[in-house]
mmCIF file of C-alpha atoms in Angstrom:
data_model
loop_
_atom_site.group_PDB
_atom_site.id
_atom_site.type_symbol
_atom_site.label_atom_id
_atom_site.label_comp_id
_atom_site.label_asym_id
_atom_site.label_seq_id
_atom_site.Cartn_x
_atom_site.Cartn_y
_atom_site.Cartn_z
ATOM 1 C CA UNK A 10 82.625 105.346 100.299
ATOM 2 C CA UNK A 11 83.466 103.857 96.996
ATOM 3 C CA UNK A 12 80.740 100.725 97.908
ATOM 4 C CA UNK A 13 83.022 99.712 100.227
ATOM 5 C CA UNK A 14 85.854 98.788 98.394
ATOM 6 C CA UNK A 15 88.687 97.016 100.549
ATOM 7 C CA UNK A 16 91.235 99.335 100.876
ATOM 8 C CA UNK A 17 93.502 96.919 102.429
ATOM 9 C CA UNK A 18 92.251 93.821 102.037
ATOM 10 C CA UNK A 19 93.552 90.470 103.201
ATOM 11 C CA UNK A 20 90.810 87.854 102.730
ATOM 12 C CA UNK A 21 87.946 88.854 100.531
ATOM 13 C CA UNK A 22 89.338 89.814 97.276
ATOM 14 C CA UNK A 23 90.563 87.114 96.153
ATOM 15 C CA UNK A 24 88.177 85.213 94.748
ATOM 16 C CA UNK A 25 87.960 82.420 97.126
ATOM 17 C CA UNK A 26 85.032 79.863 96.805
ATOM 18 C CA UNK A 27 82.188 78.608 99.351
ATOM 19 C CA UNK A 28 84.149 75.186 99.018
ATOM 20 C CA UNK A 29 88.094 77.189 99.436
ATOM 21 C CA UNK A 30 86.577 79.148 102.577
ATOM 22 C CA UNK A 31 85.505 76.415 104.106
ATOM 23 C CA UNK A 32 88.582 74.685 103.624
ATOM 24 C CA UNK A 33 90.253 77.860 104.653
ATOM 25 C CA UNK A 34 94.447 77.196 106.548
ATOM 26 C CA UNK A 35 94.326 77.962 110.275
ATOM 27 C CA UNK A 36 96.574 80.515 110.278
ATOM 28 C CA UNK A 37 95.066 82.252 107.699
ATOM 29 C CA UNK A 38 91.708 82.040 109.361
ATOM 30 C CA UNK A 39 93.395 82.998 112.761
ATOM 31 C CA UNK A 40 94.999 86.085 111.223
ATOM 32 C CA UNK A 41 91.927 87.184 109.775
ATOM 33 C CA UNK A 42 90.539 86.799 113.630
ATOM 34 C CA UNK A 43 93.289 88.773 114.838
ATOM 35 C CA UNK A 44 93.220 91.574 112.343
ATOM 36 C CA UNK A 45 89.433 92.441 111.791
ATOM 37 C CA UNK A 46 89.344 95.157 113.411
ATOM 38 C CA UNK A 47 92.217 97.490 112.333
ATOM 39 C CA UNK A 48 90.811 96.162 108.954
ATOM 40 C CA UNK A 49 87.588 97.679 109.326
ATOM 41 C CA UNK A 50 89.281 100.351 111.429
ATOM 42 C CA UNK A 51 91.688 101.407 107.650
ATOM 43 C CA UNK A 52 88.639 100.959 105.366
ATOM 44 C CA UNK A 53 87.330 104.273 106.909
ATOM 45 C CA UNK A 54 91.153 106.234 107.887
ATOM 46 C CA UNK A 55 92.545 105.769 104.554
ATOM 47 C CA UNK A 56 92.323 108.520 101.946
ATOM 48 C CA UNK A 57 91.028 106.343 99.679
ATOM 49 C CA UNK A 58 87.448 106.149 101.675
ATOM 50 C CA UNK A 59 86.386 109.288 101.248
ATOM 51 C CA UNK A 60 82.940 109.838 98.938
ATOM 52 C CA UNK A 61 84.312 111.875 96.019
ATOM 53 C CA UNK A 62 88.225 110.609 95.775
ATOM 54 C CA UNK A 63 90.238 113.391 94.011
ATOM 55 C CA UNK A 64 93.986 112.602 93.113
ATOM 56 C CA UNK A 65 94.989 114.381 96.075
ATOM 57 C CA UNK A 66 93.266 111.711 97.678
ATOM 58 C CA UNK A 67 95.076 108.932 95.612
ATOM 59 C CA UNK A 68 98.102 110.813 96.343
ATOM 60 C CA UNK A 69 98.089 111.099 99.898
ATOM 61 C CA UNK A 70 96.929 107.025 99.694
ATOM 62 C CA UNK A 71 99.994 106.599 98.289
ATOM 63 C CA UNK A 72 102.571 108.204 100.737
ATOM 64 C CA UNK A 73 101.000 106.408 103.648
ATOM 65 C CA UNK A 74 101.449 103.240 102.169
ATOM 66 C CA UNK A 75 105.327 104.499 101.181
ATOM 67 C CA UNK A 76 106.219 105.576 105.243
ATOM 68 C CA UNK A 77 104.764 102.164 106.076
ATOM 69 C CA UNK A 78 106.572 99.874 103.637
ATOM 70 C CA UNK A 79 109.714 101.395 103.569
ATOM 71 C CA UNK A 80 111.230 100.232 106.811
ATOM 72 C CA UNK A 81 109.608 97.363 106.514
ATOM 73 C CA UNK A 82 110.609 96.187 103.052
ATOM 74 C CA UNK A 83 114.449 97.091 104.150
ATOM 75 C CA UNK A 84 114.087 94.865 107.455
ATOM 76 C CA UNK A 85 112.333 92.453 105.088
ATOM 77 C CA UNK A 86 115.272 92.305 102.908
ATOM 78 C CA UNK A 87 117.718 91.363 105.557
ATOM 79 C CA UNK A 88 116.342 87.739 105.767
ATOM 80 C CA UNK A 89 116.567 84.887 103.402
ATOM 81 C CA UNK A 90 114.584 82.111 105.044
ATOM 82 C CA UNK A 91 110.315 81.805 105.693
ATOM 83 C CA UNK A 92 108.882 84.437 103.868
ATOM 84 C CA UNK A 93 111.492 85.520 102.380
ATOM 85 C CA UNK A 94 113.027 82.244 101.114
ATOM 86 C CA UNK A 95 114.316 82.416 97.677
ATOM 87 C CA UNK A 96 111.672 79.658 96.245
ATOM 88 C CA UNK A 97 109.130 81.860 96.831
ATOM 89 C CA UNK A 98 108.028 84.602 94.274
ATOM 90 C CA UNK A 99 110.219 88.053 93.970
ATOM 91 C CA UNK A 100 108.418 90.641 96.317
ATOM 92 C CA UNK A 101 107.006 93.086 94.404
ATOM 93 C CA UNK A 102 108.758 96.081 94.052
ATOM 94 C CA UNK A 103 106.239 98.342 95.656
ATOM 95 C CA UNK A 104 108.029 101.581 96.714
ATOM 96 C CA UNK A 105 109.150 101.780 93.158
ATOM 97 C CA UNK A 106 105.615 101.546 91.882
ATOM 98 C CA UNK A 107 104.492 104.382 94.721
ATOM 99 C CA UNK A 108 107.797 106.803 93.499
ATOM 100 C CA UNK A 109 106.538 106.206 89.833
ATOM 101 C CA UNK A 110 102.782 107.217 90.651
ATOM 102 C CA UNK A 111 104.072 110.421 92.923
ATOM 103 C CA UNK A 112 105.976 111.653 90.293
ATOM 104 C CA UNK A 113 104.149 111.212 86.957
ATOM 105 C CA UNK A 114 103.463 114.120 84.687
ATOM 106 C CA UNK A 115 99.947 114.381 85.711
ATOM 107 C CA UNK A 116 100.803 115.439 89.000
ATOM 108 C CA UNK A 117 100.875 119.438 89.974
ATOM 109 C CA UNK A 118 102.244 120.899 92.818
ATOM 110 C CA UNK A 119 98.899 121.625 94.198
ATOM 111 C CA UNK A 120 98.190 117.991 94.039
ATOM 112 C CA UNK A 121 101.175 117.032 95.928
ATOM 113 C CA UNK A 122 100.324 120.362 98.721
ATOM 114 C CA UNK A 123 100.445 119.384 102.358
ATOM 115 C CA UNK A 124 101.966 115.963 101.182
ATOM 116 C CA UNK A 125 105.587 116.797 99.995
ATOM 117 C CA UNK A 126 105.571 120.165 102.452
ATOM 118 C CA UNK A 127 107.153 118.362 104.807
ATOM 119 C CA UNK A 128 109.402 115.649 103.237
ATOM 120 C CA UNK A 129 112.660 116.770 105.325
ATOM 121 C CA UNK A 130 110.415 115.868 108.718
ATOM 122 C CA UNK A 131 110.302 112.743 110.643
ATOM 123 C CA UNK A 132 111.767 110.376 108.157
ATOM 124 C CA UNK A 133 110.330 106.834 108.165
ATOM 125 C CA UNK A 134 111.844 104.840 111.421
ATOM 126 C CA UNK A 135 113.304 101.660 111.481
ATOM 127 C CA UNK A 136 111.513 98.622 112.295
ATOM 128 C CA UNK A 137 112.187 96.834 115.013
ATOM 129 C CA UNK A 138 110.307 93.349 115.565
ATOM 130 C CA UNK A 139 111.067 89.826 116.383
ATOM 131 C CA UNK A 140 113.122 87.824 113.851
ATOM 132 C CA UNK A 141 111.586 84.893 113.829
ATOM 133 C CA UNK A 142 110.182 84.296 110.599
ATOM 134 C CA UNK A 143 106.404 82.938 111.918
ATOM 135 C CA UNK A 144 106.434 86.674 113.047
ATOM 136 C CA UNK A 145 107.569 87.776 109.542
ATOM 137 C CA UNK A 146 104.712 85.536 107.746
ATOM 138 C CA UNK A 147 102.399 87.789 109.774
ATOM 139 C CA UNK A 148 103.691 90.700 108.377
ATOM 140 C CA UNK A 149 103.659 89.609 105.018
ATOM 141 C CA UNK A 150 100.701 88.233 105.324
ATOM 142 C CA UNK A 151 99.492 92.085 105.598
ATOM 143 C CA UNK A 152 101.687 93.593 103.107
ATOM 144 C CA UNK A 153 100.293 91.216 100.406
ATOM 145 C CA UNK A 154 97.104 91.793 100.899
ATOM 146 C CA UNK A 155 97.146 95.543 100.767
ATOM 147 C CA UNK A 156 97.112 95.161 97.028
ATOM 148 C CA UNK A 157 94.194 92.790 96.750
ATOM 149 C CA UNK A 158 91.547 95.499 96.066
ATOM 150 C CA UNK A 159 94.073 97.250 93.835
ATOM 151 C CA UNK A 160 92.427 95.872 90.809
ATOM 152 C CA UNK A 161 88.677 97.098 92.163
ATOM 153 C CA UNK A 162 89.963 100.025 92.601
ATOM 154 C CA UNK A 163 91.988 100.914 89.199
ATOM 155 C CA UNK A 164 88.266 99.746 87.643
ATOM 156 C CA UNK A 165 86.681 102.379 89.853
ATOM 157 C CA UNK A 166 89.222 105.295 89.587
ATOM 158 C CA UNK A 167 90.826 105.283 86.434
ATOM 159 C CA UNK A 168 88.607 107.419 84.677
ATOM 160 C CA UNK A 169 87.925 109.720 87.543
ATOM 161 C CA UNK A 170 91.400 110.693 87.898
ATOM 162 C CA UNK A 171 92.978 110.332 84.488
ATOM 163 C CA UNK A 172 95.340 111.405 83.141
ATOM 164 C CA UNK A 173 97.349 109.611 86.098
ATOM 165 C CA UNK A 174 97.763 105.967 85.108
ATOM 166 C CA UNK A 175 96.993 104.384 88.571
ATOM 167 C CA UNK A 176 100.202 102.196 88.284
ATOM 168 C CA UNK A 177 100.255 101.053 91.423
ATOM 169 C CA UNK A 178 96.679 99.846 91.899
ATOM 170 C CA UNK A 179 97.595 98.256 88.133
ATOM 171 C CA UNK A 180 100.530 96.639 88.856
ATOM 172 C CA UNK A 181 99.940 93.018 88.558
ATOM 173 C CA UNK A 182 96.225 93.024 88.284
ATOM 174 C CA UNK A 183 95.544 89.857 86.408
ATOM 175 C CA UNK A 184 98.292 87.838 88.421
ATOM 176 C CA UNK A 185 97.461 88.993 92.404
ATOM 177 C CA UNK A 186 94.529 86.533 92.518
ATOM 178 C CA UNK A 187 97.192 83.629 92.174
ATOM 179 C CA UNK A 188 99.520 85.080 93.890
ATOM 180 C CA UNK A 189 97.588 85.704 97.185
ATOM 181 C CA UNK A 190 96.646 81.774 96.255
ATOM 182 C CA UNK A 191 100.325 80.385 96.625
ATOM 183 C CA UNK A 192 101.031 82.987 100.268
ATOM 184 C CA UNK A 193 98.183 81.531 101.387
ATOM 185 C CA UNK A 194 99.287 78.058 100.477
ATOM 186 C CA UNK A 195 103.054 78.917 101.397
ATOM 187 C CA UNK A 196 102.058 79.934 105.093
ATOM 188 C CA UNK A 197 99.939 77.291 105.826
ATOM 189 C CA UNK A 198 103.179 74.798 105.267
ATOM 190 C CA UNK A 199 105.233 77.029 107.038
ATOM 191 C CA UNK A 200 103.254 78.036 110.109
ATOM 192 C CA UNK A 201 101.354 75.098 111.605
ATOM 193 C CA UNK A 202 101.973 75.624 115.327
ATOM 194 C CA UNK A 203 100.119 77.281 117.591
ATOM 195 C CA UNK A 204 103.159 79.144 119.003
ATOM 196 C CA UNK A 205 104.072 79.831 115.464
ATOM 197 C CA UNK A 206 100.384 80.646 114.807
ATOM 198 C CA UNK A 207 100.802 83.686 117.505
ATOM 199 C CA UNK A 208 103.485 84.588 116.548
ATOM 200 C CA UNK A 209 102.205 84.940 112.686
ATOM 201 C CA UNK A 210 98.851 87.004 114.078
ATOM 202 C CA UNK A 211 101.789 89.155 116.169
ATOM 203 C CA UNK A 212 103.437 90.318 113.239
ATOM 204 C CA UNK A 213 100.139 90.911 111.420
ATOM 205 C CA UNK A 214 99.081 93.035 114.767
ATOM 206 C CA UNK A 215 102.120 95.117 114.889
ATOM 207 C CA UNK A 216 101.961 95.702 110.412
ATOM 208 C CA UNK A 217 98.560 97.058 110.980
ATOM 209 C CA UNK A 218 99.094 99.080 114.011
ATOM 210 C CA UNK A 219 101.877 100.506 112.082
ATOM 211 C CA UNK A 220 99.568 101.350 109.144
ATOM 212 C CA UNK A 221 97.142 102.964 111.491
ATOM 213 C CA UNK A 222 99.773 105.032 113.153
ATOM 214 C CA UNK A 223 100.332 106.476 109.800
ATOM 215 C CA UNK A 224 96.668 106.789 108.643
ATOM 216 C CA UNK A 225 95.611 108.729 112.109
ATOM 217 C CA UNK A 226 98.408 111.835 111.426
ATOM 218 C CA UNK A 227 97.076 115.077 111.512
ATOM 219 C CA UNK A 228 96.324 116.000 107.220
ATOM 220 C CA UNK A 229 99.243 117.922 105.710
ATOM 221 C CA UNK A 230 101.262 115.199 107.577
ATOM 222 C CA UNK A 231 100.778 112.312 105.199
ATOM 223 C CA UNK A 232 104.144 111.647 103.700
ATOM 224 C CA UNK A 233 107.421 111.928 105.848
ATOM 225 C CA UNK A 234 110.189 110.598 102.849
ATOM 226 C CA UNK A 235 109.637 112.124 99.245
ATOM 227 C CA UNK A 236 112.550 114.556 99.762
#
């Protein structure tokens, strides 16, 4: 199962010291707390665990991950304060990176079969959550660290399924280290409360459950928006 690898990982990828951990925010360490679970739960749903990952595999990775961040990255974008704020890095342009990797040359049709099959069916829903932006910080918290074992996983895979180029487990790979560095830092100012805290691990909650949802369709079902 690829040793292991942290298909969506949120804590240990990051490089963090004995001395950083120990120091580690309260929300952050609550979130972790309130998330372990589904974590564990994704490392063995996702496509990405099986033994022998083919690029259908990569593929099918990939248009979970799109259903799941596309409603939230356009609910996302219709805030400007918390995580969101304007002083804070640009989100990553994600869904952009996914459309690239569907597409490339390398792909065939039989690598996209039972993934794009059903691209007019059940189109990703809206998301619907609380507006408050502790609740937000939770699910950002989760959407950053989905990339975190991007980089372990480009090292692992590129060769097995070149020609492909991997760009979304690529994107960034040198920079997401210091990036998850300054989130972490960014909601421990911001979300110090322990109403606030709640409502951070809430968010997180609901991103994961989403995630799951997603993971747990029947195969053949995997991608609901490449149309």
């Amino acid at each position: 199962m690829l040793n292991r690898t942290h298909l969506i990982d949120t804590s240990e990828s990051a490089g963090r010291s004995s001395s950083e951990k120990d120091s580690t925010p309260g929300v952050i360490a609550a979130l972790r707390d309130a998330t372990a679970e589904r974590h564990e739960l994704l490392h063995e749903i996702m496509p990405l665990s099986v033994d022998s990952v083919a690029l259908r595999d990569y593929l099918a990775h990939l248009a979970i991950l799109r259903d799941w961040l596309e409603p939230l990255d356009a609910w996302l974008q219709t805030f400007n304060d918390g995580p969101q704020s304007p002083a804070l890095p640009a989100s990553m342009n994600r869904l952009a990176l996914i459309d690239a990797d569907l597409a490339n040359a390398s792909v065939s049709p039989r690598d996209l079969a039972g993934i794009d099959e059903i691209a007019s069916a059940g189109r990703a829903r809206r998301w619907s959550g609380p507006q408050s932006a502790a609740y937000r910080w939770g699910v950002c918290y989760v959407i950053e660290g989905s990339q975190l074992g991007g980089a372990v996983l480009y090292a692992r895979l590129k060769e097995r399924l070149a020609p492909h180029p991997l760009g979304y487990l690529d994107a960034g790979r040198d920079t997401l280290g210091p990036r998850w560095r300054a989130f972490t830092r960014a909601i421990a100012a911001e979300v110090q409360t322990p109403v606030s805290i709640d409502e951070a691990c809430r968010g997180a909650a609901d991103a994961f459950d989403r995630l799951i949802e997603l993971a747990q369709r029947p195969a053949g079902a995997a991608c609901t928006s490449l149309a």
